[in-house]
mmCIF file of C-alpha atoms in Angstrom:
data_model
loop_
_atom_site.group_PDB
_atom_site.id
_atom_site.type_symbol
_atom_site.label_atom_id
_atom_site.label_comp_id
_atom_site.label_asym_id
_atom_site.label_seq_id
_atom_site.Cartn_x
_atom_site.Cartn_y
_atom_site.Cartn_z
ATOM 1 C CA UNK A 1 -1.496 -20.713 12.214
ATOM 2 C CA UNK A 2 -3.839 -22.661 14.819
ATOM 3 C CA UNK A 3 -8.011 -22.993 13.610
ATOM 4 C CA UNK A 4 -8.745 -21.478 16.865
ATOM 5 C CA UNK A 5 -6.758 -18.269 16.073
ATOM 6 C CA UNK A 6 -8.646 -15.182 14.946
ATOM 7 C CA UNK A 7 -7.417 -13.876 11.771
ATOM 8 C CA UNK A 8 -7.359 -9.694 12.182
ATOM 9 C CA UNK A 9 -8.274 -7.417 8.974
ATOM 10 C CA UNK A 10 -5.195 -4.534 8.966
ATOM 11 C CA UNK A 11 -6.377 -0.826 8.089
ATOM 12 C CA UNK A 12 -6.083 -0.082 4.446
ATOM 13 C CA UNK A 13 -5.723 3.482 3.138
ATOM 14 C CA UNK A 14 -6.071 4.207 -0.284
ATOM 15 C CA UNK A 15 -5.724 6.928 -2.708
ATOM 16 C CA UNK A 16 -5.279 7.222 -7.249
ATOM 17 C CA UNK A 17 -4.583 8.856 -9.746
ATOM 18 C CA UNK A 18 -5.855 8.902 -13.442
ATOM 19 C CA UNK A 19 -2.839 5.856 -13.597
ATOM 20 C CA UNK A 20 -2.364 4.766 -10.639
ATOM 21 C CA UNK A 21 -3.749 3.167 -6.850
ATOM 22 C CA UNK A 22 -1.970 4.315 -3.489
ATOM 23 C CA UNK A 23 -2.390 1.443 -1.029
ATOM 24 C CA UNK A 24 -0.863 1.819 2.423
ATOM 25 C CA UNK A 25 -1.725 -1.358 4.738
ATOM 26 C CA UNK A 26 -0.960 0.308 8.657
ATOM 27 C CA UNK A 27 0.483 -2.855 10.039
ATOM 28 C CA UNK A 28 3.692 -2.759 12.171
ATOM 29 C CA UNK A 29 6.290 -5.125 12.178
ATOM 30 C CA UNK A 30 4.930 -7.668 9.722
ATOM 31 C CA UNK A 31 6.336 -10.946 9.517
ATOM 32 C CA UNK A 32 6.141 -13.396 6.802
ATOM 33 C CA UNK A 33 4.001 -11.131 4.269
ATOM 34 C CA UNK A 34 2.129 -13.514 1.642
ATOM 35 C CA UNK A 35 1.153 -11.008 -1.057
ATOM 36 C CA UNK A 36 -0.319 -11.911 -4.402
ATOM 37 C CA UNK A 37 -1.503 -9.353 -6.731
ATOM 38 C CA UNK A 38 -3.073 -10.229 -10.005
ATOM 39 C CA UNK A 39 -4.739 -7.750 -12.603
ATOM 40 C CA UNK A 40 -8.221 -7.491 -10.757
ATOM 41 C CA UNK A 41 -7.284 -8.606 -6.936
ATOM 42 C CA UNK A 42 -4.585 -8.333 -4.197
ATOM 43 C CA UNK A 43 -4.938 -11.421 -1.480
ATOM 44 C CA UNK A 44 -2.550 -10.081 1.535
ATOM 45 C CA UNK A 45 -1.376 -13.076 4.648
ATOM 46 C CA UNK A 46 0.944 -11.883 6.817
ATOM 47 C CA UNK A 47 2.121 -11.989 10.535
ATOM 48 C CA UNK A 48 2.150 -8.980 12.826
ATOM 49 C CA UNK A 49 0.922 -5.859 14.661
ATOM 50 C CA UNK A 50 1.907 -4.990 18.338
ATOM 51 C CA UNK A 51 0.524 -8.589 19.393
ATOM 52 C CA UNK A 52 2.206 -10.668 16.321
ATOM 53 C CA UNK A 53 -1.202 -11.622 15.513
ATOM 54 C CA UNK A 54 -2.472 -13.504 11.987
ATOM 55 C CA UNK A 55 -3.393 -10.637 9.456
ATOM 56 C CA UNK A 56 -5.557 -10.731 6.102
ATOM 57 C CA UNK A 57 -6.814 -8.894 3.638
ATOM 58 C CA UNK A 58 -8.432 -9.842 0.396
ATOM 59 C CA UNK A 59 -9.538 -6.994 -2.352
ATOM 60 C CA UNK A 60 -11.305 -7.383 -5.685
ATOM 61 C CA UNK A 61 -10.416 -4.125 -7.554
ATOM 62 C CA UNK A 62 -13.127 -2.152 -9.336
ATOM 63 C CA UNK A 63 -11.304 -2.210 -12.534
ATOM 64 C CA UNK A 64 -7.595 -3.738 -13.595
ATOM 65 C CA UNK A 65 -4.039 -3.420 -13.059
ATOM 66 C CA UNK A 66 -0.772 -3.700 -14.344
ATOM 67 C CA UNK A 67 0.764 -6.180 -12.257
ATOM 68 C CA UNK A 68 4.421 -6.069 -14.032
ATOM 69 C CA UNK A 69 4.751 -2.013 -13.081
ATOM 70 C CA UNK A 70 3.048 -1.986 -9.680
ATOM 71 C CA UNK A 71 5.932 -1.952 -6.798
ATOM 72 C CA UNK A 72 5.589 -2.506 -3.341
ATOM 73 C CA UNK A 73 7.865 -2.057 0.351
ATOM 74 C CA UNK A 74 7.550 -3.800 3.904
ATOM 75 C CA UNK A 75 8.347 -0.297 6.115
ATOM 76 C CA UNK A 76 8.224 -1.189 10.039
ATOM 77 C CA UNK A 77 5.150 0.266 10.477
ATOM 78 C CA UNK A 78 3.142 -0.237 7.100
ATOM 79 C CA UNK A 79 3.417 -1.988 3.750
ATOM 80 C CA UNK A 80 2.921 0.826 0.483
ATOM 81 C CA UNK A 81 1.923 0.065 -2.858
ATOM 82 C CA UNK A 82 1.925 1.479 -6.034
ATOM 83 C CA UNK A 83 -0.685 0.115 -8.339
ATOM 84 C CA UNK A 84 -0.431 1.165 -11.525
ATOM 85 C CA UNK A 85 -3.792 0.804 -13.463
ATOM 86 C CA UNK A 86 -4.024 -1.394 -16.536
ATOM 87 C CA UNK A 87 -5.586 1.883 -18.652
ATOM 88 C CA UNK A 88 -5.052 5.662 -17.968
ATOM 89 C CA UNK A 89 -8.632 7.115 -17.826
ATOM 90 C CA UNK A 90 -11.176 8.694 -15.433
ATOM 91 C CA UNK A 91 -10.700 8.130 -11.894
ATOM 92 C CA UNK A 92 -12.303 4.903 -10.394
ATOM 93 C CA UNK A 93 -15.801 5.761 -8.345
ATOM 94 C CA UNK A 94 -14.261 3.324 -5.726
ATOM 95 C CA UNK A 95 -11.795 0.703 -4.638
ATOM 96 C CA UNK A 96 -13.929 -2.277 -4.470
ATOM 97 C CA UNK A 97 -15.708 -3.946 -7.886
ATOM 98 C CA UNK A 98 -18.931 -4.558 -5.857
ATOM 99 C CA UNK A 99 -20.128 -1.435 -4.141
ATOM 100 C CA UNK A 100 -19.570 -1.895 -0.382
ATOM 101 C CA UNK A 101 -18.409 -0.673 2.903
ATOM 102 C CA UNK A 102 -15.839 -1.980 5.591
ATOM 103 C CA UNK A 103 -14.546 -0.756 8.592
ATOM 104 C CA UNK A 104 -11.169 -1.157 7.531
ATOM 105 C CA UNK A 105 -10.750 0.799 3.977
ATOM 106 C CA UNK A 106 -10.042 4.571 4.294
ATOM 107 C CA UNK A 107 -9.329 6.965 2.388
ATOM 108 C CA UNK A 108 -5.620 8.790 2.248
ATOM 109 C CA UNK A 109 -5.761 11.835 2.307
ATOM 110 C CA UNK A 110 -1.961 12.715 2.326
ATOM 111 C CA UNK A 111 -2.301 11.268 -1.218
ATOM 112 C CA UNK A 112 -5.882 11.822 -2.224
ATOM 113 C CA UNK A 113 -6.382 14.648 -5.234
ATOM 114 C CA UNK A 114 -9.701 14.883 -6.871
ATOM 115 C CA UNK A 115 -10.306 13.804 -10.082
ATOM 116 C CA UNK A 116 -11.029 17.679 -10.608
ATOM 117 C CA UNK A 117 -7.659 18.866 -9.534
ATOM 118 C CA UNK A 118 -5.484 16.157 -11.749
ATOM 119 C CA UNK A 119 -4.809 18.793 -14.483
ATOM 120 C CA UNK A 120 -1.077 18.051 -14.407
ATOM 121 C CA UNK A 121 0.499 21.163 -13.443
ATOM 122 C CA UNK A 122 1.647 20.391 -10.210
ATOM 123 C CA UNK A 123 1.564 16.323 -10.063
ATOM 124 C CA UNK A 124 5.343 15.727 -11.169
ATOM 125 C CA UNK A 125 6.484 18.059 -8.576
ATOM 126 C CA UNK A 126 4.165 16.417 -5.951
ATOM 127 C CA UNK A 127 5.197 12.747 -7.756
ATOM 128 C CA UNK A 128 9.184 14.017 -7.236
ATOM 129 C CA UNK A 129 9.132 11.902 -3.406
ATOM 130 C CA UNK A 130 6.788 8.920 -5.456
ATOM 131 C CA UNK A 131 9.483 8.655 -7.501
ATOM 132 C CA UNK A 132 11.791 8.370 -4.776
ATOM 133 C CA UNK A 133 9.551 5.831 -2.804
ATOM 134 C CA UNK A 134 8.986 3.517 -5.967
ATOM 135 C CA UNK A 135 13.204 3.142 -6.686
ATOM 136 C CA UNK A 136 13.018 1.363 -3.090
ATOM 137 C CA UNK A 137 10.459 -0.251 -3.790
ATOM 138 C CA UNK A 138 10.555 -3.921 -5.560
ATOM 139 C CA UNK A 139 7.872 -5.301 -8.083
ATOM 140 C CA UNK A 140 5.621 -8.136 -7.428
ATOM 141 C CA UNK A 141 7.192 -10.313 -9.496
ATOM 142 C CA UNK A 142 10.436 -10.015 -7.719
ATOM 143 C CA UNK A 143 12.177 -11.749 -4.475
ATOM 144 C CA UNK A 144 10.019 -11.768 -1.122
ATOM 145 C CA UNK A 145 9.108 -8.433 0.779
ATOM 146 C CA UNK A 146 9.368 -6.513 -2.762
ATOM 147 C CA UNK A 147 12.597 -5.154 -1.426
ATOM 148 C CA UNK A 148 14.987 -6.756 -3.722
ATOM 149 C CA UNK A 149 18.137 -8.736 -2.773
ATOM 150 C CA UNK A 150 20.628 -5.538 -2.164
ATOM 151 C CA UNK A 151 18.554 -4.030 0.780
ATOM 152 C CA UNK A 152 20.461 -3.140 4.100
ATOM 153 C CA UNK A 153 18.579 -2.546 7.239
ATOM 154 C CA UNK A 154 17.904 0.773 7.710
ATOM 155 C CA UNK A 155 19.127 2.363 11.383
ATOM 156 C CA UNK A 156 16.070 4.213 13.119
ATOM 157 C CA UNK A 157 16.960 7.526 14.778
ATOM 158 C CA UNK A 158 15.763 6.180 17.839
ATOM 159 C CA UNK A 159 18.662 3.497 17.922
ATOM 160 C CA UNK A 160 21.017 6.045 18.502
ATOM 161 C CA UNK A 161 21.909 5.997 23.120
ATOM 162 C CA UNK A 162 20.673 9.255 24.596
ATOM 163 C CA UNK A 163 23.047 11.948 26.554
ATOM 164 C CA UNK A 164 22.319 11.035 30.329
ATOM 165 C CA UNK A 165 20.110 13.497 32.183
ATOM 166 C CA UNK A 166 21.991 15.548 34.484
#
């Protein structure tokens, strides 16, 4: 990375449970991801976007995690995380320990459910594709891009050559 470079702050989407943090970081094709969680912050460095372009993203969480269950994937166009919180309990009032506002945290609302709603009728049918996302997914702890050693690159439907147009 040059000193005269800008470095760019990716969009960060979040969501929990009473257990758990949903992070999604919208950043396509990222190259050379530098992720470090620890129990009360994630520090993210990483390459990419449509320009290739420096990327960072530092968070100091409001309360603290479990770094040995928390997973994580590198998709092409986004990197998800589950972050499983250190104590089951009432939902967190936000993200960030200091109370705060940035342009680039918002809230997911694919995966948001009210604190209100979590009675636990309907979660492990709702949890059956989290389940499926977090055995792809590799921990922090393990090799680089949290996708394990045995991953084989997945063919887009888009790679597939088109009839020709008549």
């Amino acid at each position: 990375m040059a000193s005269d470079q800008t470095i760019h702050t990716p969009t960060v989407k979040w969501a929990q449970r009473s257990d758990k943090v949903f992070l999604t970081i919208d950043l396509p094709d990222t190259k050379d991801p530098k992720i470090d969680l620890k129990e009360d912050s994630l520090s993210l460095k990483c390459i990419g976007g449509t320009e290739q372009v420096s990327h960072e993203v530092d968070i100091q969480f409001y309360d603290k995690l479990d770094t040995e269950k928390s997973k994580y994937v590198i998709r092409p166009r986004n990197i998800e995380m589950v972050l499983f919180k250190k104590e089951d309990g009432p939902f967190w009032p936000r993200l960030f320990k200091e109370k705060m506002k940035t342009h680039w945290l918002k809230t997911d609302f694919e995966r948001w459910q009210d604190e209100d709603d979590s009675n636990g009728e309907d979660d492990d049918k709702k949890d059956v594709p989290l389940e499926q996302m977090m055995s792809q997914m590799g921990g922090f702890n393990t090799s680089p891009g949290g996708l394990g050693d045995n991953v084989e690159e997945d063919e887009d439907s888009d790679d597939e050559e088109l009839p020709d147009l008549e």
